[in-house]
PDB file of C-alpha atoms in Angstrom:
ATOM      1  CA  UNK A   1      90.037 143.703  45.920  1.00  0.00           C
ATOM      2  CA  UNK A   2      90.463 147.342  46.915  1.00  0.00           C
ATOM      3  CA  UNK A   3      93.836 148.939  46.382  1.00  0.00           C
ATOM      4  CA  UNK A   4      95.661 149.998  49.550  1.00  0.00           C
ATOM      5  CA  UNK A   5      98.136 152.702  48.609  1.00  0.00           C
ATOM      6  CA  UNK A   6      99.740 152.563  52.055  1.00  0.00           C
ATOM      7  CA  UNK A   7     100.652 148.876  52.017  1.00  0.00           C
ATOM      8  CA  UNK A   8     101.313 148.435  48.319  1.00  0.00           C
ATOM      9  CA  UNK A   9     104.923 147.337  47.797  1.00  0.00           C
ATOM     10  CA  UNK A  10     105.558 147.374  51.553  1.00  0.00           C
ATOM     11  CA  UNK A  11     104.980 143.763  52.588  1.00  0.00           C
ATOM     12  CA  UNK A  12     106.825 141.257  50.405  1.00  0.00           C
ATOM     13  CA  UNK A  13     108.004 137.678  50.737  1.00  0.00           C
ATOM     14  CA  UNK A  14     111.435 139.051  51.678  1.00  0.00           C
ATOM     15  CA  UNK A  15     109.839 140.182  54.949  1.00  0.00           C
ATOM     16  CA  UNK A  16     108.814 136.655  55.937  1.00  0.00           C
ATOM     17  CA  UNK A  17     110.975 134.858  58.449  1.00  0.00           C
ATOM     18  CA  UNK A  18     112.547 131.645  57.115  1.00  0.00           C
ATOM     19  CA  UNK A  19     110.213 128.654  57.490  1.00  0.00           C
ATOM     20  CA  UNK A  20     107.373 130.847  58.798  1.00  0.00           C
ATOM     21  CA  UNK A  21     104.934 129.325  56.297  1.00  0.00           C
ATOM     22  CA  UNK A  22     104.640 125.810  57.703  1.00  0.00           C
ATOM     23  CA  UNK A  23     102.661 122.825  56.398  1.00  0.00           C
ATOM     24  CA  UNK A  24      99.845 123.674  58.817  1.00  0.00           C
ATOM     25  CA  UNK A  25      99.488 127.126  57.245  1.00  0.00           C
ATOM     26  CA  UNK A  26      99.158 126.039  53.616  1.00  0.00           C
ATOM     27  CA  UNK A  27      95.918 125.262  51.820  1.00  0.00           C
ATOM     28  CA  UNK A  28      94.407 121.776  51.878  1.00  0.00           C
ATOM     29  CA  UNK A  29      95.223 120.845  48.265  1.00  0.00           C
ATOM     30  CA  UNK A  30      98.758 122.226  48.129  1.00  0.00           C
ATOM     31  CA  UNK A  31     101.789 119.923  48.328  1.00  0.00           C
ATOM     32  CA  UNK A  32     103.394 119.660  51.759  1.00  0.00           C
ATOM     33  CA  UNK A  33     106.833 118.381  52.674  1.00  0.00           C
ATOM     34  CA  UNK A  34     108.512 116.552  55.548  1.00  0.00           C
ATOM     35  CA  UNK A  35     112.161 115.616  55.988  1.00  0.00           C
ATOM     36  CA  UNK A  36     113.176 112.425  57.787  1.00  0.00           C
ATOM     37  CA  UNK A  37     116.685 111.498  58.891  1.00  0.00           C
ATOM     38  CA  UNK A  38     118.573 108.251  59.403  1.00  0.00           C
ATOM     39  CA  UNK A  39     121.859 109.055  61.160  1.00  0.00           C
ATOM     40  CA  UNK A  40     124.119 106.192  62.252  1.00  0.00           C
ATOM     41  CA  UNK A  41     125.636 108.436  64.956  1.00  0.00           C
ATOM     42  CA  UNK A  42     122.210 108.848  66.620  1.00  0.00           C
ATOM     43  CA  UNK A  43     120.326 105.646  65.734  1.00  0.00           C
ATOM     44  CA  UNK A  44     123.065 103.036  65.373  1.00  0.00           C
ATOM     45  CA  UNK A  45     123.135 100.499  62.581  1.00  0.00           C
ATOM     46  CA  UNK A  46     121.837  97.188  63.905  1.00  0.00           C
ATOM     47  CA  UNK A  47     119.967  95.048  61.407  1.00  0.00           C
ATOM     48  CA  UNK A  48     116.220  95.591  61.713  1.00  0.00           C
ATOM     49  CA  UNK A  49     113.828  98.526  61.374  1.00  0.00           C
ATOM     50  CA  UNK A  50     114.910 101.860  62.817  1.00  0.00           C
ATOM     51  CA  UNK A  51     112.531 104.809  63.180  1.00  0.00           C
ATOM     52  CA  UNK A  52     113.718 107.799  61.181  1.00  0.00           C
ATOM     53  CA  UNK A  53     113.406 111.169  62.939  1.00  0.00           C
ATOM     54  CA  UNK A  54     112.881 114.827  62.119  1.00  0.00           C
ATOM     55  CA  UNK A  55     116.119 116.666  61.374  1.00  0.00           C
ATOM     56  CA  UNK A  56     116.356 117.827  64.999  1.00  0.00           C
ATOM     57  CA  UNK A  57     116.185 114.205  66.225  1.00  0.00           C
ATOM     58  CA  UNK A  58     112.588 114.356  67.490  1.00  0.00           C
ATOM     59  CA  UNK A  59     109.814 111.927  66.605  1.00  0.00           C
ATOM     60  CA  UNK A  60     107.865 112.703  63.443  1.00  0.00           C
ATOM     61  CA  UNK A  61     105.174 110.913  61.437  1.00  0.00           C
ATOM     62  CA  UNK A  62     103.463 111.311  58.103  1.00  0.00           C
ATOM     63  CA  UNK A  63      99.919 112.532  58.892  1.00  0.00           C
ATOM     64  CA  UNK A  64      96.914 110.254  58.572  1.00  0.00           C
ATOM     65  CA  UNK A  65      95.079 110.463  55.211  1.00  0.00           C
ATOM     66  CA  UNK A  66      98.194 111.852  53.532  1.00  0.00           C
ATOM     67  CA  UNK A  67      98.544 110.939  49.876  1.00  0.00           C
ATOM     68  CA  UNK A  68     102.277 110.558  49.388  1.00  0.00           C
ATOM     69  CA  UNK A  69     103.066 111.682  45.855  1.00  0.00           C
ATOM     70  CA  UNK A  70     106.843 111.747  45.739  1.00  0.00           C
ATOM     71  CA  UNK A  71     109.990 111.296  47.779  1.00  0.00           C
ATOM     72  CA  UNK A  72     113.733 111.661  47.372  1.00  0.00           C
ATOM     73  CA  UNK A  73     116.538 110.151  49.430  1.00  0.00           C
ATOM     74  CA  UNK A  74     119.835 111.996  49.723  1.00  0.00           C
ATOM     75  CA  UNK A  75     122.866 110.150  51.070  1.00  0.00           C
ATOM     76  CA  UNK A  76     124.886 112.648  53.079  1.00  0.00           C
ATOM     77  CA  UNK A  77     127.396 110.197  54.576  1.00  0.00           C
ATOM     78  CA  UNK A  78     128.190 106.977  52.724  1.00  0.00           C
ATOM     79  CA  UNK A  79     126.524 103.843  54.081  1.00  0.00           C
ATOM     80  CA  UNK A  80     129.168 101.330  55.148  1.00  0.00           C
ATOM     81  CA  UNK A  81     129.145  97.859  56.654  1.00  0.00           C
ATOM     82  CA  UNK A  82     131.475  95.011  57.472  1.00  0.00           C
ATOM     83  CA  UNK A  83     129.125  92.747  55.475  1.00  0.00           C
ATOM     84  CA  UNK A  84     126.797  93.027  52.512  1.00  0.00           C
ATOM     85  CA  UNK A  85     124.172  95.249  54.175  1.00  0.00           C
ATOM     86  CA  UNK A  86     121.113  96.623  52.427  1.00  0.00           C
ATOM     87  CA  UNK A  87     118.865  99.539  53.374  1.00  0.00           C
ATOM     88  CA  UNK A  88     115.182  99.994  52.517  1.00  0.00           C
ATOM     89  CA  UNK A  89     113.105 103.090  53.307  1.00  0.00           C
ATOM     90  CA  UNK A  90     109.385 102.945  53.936  1.00  0.00           C
ATOM     91  CA  UNK A  91     106.571 103.164  56.456  1.00  0.00           C
ATOM     92  CA  UNK A  92     105.392 100.682  59.066  1.00  0.00           C
ATOM     93  CA  UNK A  93     102.812  99.021  56.801  1.00  0.00           C
ATOM     94  CA  UNK A  94     105.128  99.030  53.758  1.00  0.00           C
ATOM     95  CA  UNK A  95     108.811  98.985  54.742  1.00  0.00           C
ATOM     96  CA  UNK A  96     110.084  99.515  51.186  1.00  0.00           C
ATOM     97  CA  UNK A  97     107.464 102.052  50.058  1.00  0.00           C
ATOM     98  CA  UNK A  98     110.122 104.619  49.116  1.00  0.00           C
ATOM     99  CA  UNK A  99     113.280 102.615  48.403  1.00  0.00           C
ATOM    100  CA  UNK A 100     113.513  98.851  48.021  1.00  0.00           C
ATOM    101  CA  UNK A 101     116.447  97.048  49.630  1.00  0.00           C
ATOM    102  CA  UNK A 102     119.499  98.816  48.210  1.00  0.00           C
ATOM    103  CA  UNK A 103     123.050  97.507  48.602  1.00  0.00           C
ATOM    104  CA  UNK A 104     125.491  99.621  50.602  1.00  0.00           C
ATOM    105  CA  UNK A 105     127.668 100.075  47.517  1.00  0.00           C
ATOM    106  CA  UNK A 106     124.880 102.059  45.850  1.00  0.00           C
ATOM    107  CA  UNK A 107     124.549 104.414  48.830  1.00  0.00           C
ATOM    108  CA  UNK A 108     127.680 106.534  48.545  1.00  0.00           C
ATOM    109  CA  UNK A 109     127.964 110.135  49.735  1.00  0.00           C
ATOM    110  CA  UNK A 110     126.173 112.544  47.417  1.00  0.00           C
ATOM    111  CA  UNK A 111     123.873 109.950  45.855  1.00  0.00           C
ATOM    112  CA  UNK A 112     120.272 111.106  45.349  1.00  0.00           C
ATOM    113  CA  UNK A 113     117.582 108.503  44.746  1.00  0.00           C
ATOM    114  CA  UNK A 114     114.158 109.157  43.248  1.00  0.00           C
ATOM    115  CA  UNK A 115     112.201 106.952  45.577  1.00  0.00           C
ATOM    116  CA  UNK A 116     109.004 106.148  43.724  1.00  0.00           C
ATOM    117  CA  UNK A 117     109.050 102.432  44.594  1.00  0.00           C
ATOM    118  CA  UNK A 118     105.379 102.119  45.669  1.00  0.00           C
ATOM    119  CA  UNK A 119     104.210 105.703  45.114  1.00  0.00           C
ATOM    120  CA  UNK A 120     101.703 107.213  45.137  1.00  0.00           C
ATOM    121  CA  UNK A 121     100.201 105.708  48.257  1.00  0.00           C
ATOM    122  CA  UNK A 122      97.787 106.791  50.973  1.00  0.00           C
ATOM    123  CA  UNK A 123      98.715 106.709  54.629  1.00  0.00           C
ATOM    124  CA  UNK A 124      95.329 106.047  56.266  1.00  0.00           C
ATOM    125  CA  UNK A 125      96.724 106.577  59.777  1.00  0.00           C
ATOM    126  CA  UNK A 126      99.736 108.579  60.986  1.00  0.00           C
ATOM    127  CA  UNK A 127     102.753 106.614  59.785  1.00  0.00           C
ATOM    128  CA  UNK A 128     106.238 106.232  61.173  1.00  0.00           C
ATOM    129  CA  UNK A 129     109.019 106.256  58.563  1.00  0.00           C
ATOM    130  CA  UNK A 130     111.522 103.403  58.832  1.00  0.00           C
ATOM    131  CA  UNK A 131     115.011 102.611  57.621  1.00  0.00           C
ATOM    132  CA  UNK A 132     115.144  98.825  57.413  1.00  0.00           C
ATOM    133  CA  UNK A 133     118.668  97.399  57.561  1.00  0.00           C
ATOM    134  CA  UNK A 134     119.126  93.807  56.441  1.00  0.00           C
ATOM    135  CA  UNK A 135     121.825  91.176  55.870  1.00  0.00           C
ATOM    136  CA  UNK A 136     124.470  92.888  58.060  1.00  0.00           C
ATOM    137  CA  UNK A 137     124.810  95.761  60.526  1.00  0.00           C
ATOM    138  CA  UNK A 138     125.862  99.202  59.285  1.00  0.00           C
ATOM    139  CA  UNK A 139     129.017 100.913  60.532  1.00  0.00           C
ATOM    140  CA  UNK A 140     128.256 104.427  59.198  1.00  0.00           C
ATOM    141  CA  UNK A 141     125.741 106.376  57.156  1.00  0.00           C
ATOM    142  CA  UNK A 142     123.428 109.368  57.052  1.00  0.00           C
ATOM    143  CA  UNK A 143     120.380 109.533  54.773  1.00  0.00           C
ATOM    144  CA  UNK A 144     117.777 112.289  54.459  1.00  0.00           C
ATOM    145  CA  UNK A 145     114.383 111.387  53.055  1.00  0.00           C
ATOM    146  CA  UNK A 146     112.271 114.222  51.624  1.00  0.00           C
ATOM    147  CA  UNK A 147     108.578 113.271  51.448  1.00  0.00           C
ATOM    148  CA  UNK A 148     105.994 115.224  49.414  1.00  0.00           C
ATOM    149  CA  UNK A 149     102.300 114.690  50.156  1.00  0.00           C
ATOM    150  CA  UNK A 150      98.872 116.258  49.937  1.00  0.00           C
ATOM    151  CA  UNK A 151      96.117 116.012  52.527  1.00  0.00           C
ATOM    152  CA  UNK A 152      93.591 113.390  51.455  1.00  0.00           C
ATOM    153  CA  UNK A 153      90.046 112.926  52.668  1.00  0.00           C
ATOM    154  CA  UNK A 154      89.244 110.720  55.653  1.00  0.00           C
TER     155      UNK A 154
END
Protein backbone atom coordinates (compact mmCIF):
# COMPACT_ATOMS: atom_id res chain seq x y z
CA UNK A 1 0.00 0.00 0.00
CA UNK A 2 1.48 3.36 -0.95
CA UNK A 3 2.52 5.69 1.82
CA UNK A 4 0.55 8.94 2.05
CA UNK A 5 2.70 11.47 3.87
CA UNK A 6 -0.22 13.90 4.12
CA UNK A 7 -2.62 11.59 5.95
CA UNK A 8 -0.13 9.58 7.97
CA UNK A 9 -0.83 10.06 11.68
CA UNK A 10 -3.76 12.36 10.91
CA UNK A 11 -6.77 10.04 11.00
CA UNK A 12 -6.88 7.85 14.11
CA UNK A 13 -9.53 5.93 16.01
CA UNK A 14 -9.77 8.91 18.38
CA UNK A 15 -11.39 10.79 15.49
CA UNK A 16 -14.26 8.31 15.17
CA UNK A 17 -17.56 9.28 16.71
CA UNK A 18 -18.74 6.90 19.45
CA UNK A 19 -20.65 3.92 18.04
CA UNK A 20 -19.95 4.99 14.44
CA UNK A 21 -18.72 1.50 13.55
CA UNK A 22 -21.98 -0.43 13.74
CA UNK A 23 -22.64 -4.15 13.24
CA UNK A 24 -23.64 -3.46 9.63
CA UNK A 25 -20.22 -1.94 8.94
CA UNK A 26 -18.08 -4.81 10.22
CA UNK A 27 -16.82 -7.73 8.16
CA UNK A 28 -18.90 -10.89 7.73
CA UNK A 29 -16.80 -13.14 9.99
CA UNK A 30 -16.23 -10.69 12.83
CA UNK A 31 -18.17 -10.95 16.10
CA UNK A 32 -21.16 -8.62 16.39
CA UNK A 33 -23.05 -7.58 19.49
CA UNK A 34 -26.60 -6.65 20.48
CA UNK A 35 -27.94 -5.53 23.84
CA UNK A 36 -31.45 -6.45 24.98
CA UNK A 37 -33.28 -5.02 27.98
CA UNK A 38 -35.93 -6.30 30.36
CA UNK A 39 -37.15 -3.36 32.47
CA UNK A 40 -40.05 -3.89 34.88
CA UNK A 41 -40.88 -0.16 34.67
CA UNK A 42 -41.51 -0.44 30.91
CA UNK A 43 -42.64 -4.06 30.40
CA UNK A 44 -44.31 -4.97 33.68
CA UNK A 45 -43.78 -8.28 35.42
CA UNK A 46 -46.74 -10.54 34.68
CA UNK A 47 -45.96 -14.23 34.47
CA UNK A 48 -45.43 -15.29 30.86
CA UNK A 49 -43.04 -14.36 28.05
CA UNK A 50 -42.17 -10.70 27.60
CA UNK A 51 -40.32 -9.39 24.55
CA UNK A 52 -37.04 -7.77 25.51
CA UNK A 53 -36.23 -4.51 23.70
CA UNK A 54 -33.23 -2.52 22.53
CA UNK A 55 -31.86 -0.18 25.19
CA UNK A 56 -33.94 2.70 23.81
CA UNK A 57 -37.15 0.65 24.20
CA UNK A 58 -37.62 -0.12 20.49
CA UNK A 59 -38.16 -3.55 18.98
CA UNK A 60 -35.02 -5.51 18.14
CA UNK A 61 -34.30 -9.05 16.93
CA UNK A 62 -31.30 -11.27 16.47
CA UNK A 63 -30.73 -11.49 12.68
CA UNK A 64 -31.59 -14.61 10.72
CA UNK A 65 -28.67 -17.05 10.21
CA UNK A 66 -26.85 -15.59 13.22
CA UNK A 67 -24.66 -18.06 15.07
CA UNK A 68 -24.95 -16.99 18.69
CA UNK A 69 -21.62 -17.72 20.35
CA UNK A 70 -21.91 -16.11 23.75
CA UNK A 71 -24.12 -13.99 25.97
CA UNK A 72 -24.00 -12.33 29.37
CA UNK A 73 -26.85 -11.12 31.56
CA UNK A 74 -26.28 -8.20 33.91
CA UNK A 75 -28.82 -7.52 36.64
CA UNK A 76 -29.02 -3.76 37.07
CA UNK A 77 -32.00 -3.66 39.45
CA UNK A 78 -32.70 -6.65 41.68
CA UNK A 79 -35.53 -8.92 40.56
CA UNK A 80 -38.23 -9.04 43.23
CA UNK A 81 -41.57 -10.77 43.61
CA UNK A 82 -44.26 -11.41 46.18
CA UNK A 83 -43.89 -15.13 45.39
CA UNK A 84 -41.17 -17.51 44.28
CA UNK A 85 -40.75 -16.14 40.74
CA UNK A 86 -38.20 -17.39 38.25
CA UNK A 87 -36.83 -15.73 35.11
CA UNK A 88 -35.47 -17.44 32.00
CA UNK A 89 -33.89 -15.66 29.02
CA UNK A 90 -34.04 -17.04 25.51
CA UNK A 91 -35.52 -16.74 22.04
CA UNK A 92 -38.96 -17.66 20.73
CA UNK A 93 -37.98 -21.19 19.67
CA UNK A 94 -35.90 -21.81 22.82
CA UNK A 95 -37.10 -19.73 25.78
CA UNK A 96 -34.18 -20.70 28.03
CA UNK A 97 -31.41 -20.58 25.40
CA UNK A 98 -29.37 -18.08 27.42
CA UNK A 99 -30.44 -18.55 31.04
CA UNK A 100 -32.55 -21.40 32.40
CA UNK A 101 -35.26 -20.58 34.95
CA UNK A 102 -33.39 -18.74 37.70
CA UNK A 103 -34.92 -17.96 41.10
CA UNK A 104 -35.40 -14.30 42.00
CA UNK A 105 -32.99 -14.68 44.92
CA UNK A 106 -30.15 -15.33 42.48
CA UNK A 107 -30.91 -12.16 40.49
CA UNK A 108 -29.71 -9.43 42.82
CA UNK A 109 -28.38 -6.05 41.68
CA UNK A 110 -24.88 -6.30 40.25
CA UNK A 111 -25.06 -10.02 39.44
CA UNK A 112 -23.53 -11.00 36.09
CA UNK A 113 -24.41 -14.37 34.59
CA UNK A 114 -22.46 -16.17 31.88
CA UNK A 115 -25.42 -17.37 29.90
CA UNK A 116 -24.14 -20.32 27.91
CA UNK A 117 -27.16 -22.54 28.65
CA UNK A 118 -27.77 -23.78 25.07
CA UNK A 119 -24.95 -21.97 23.25
CA UNK A 120 -23.73 -21.94 20.59
CA UNK A 121 -26.90 -22.02 18.54
CA UNK A 122 -28.03 -20.82 15.13
CA UNK A 123 -31.00 -18.52 14.69
CA UNK A 124 -32.29 -19.59 11.26
CA UNK A 125 -34.81 -16.73 11.12
CA UNK A 126 -34.81 -13.33 12.85
CA UNK A 127 -35.47 -14.10 16.51
CA UNK A 128 -37.17 -12.13 19.24
CA UNK A 129 -35.47 -12.31 22.65
CA UNK A 130 -37.76 -13.17 25.56
CA UNK A 131 -37.72 -12.89 29.33
CA UNK A 132 -39.96 -15.70 30.55
CA UNK A 133 -41.37 -15.14 34.03
CA UNK A 134 -42.83 -18.15 35.81
CA UNK A 135 -44.36 -19.21 39.14
CA UNK A 136 -45.26 -15.65 40.27
CA UNK A 137 -45.38 -12.10 38.93
CA UNK A 138 -42.37 -9.81 39.38
CA UNK A 139 -42.61 -6.54 41.30
CA UNK A 140 -39.28 -5.02 40.14
CA UNK A 141 -36.20 -5.78 38.08
CA UNK A 142 -33.97 -4.65 35.24
CA UNK A 143 -31.77 -7.06 33.27
CA UNK A 144 -29.50 -6.35 30.31
CA UNK A 145 -28.61 -9.21 28.01
CA UNK A 146 -25.48 -8.82 25.86
CA UNK A 147 -25.53 -11.20 22.87
CA UNK A 148 -22.45 -11.98 20.75
CA UNK A 149 -22.93 -13.56 17.32
CA UNK A 150 -21.39 -14.01 13.91
CA UNK A 151 -23.22 -14.00 10.59
CA UNK A 152 -23.77 -17.57 9.42
CA UNK A 153 -24.59 -18.78 5.94
CA UNK A 154 -28.18 -19.14 4.76
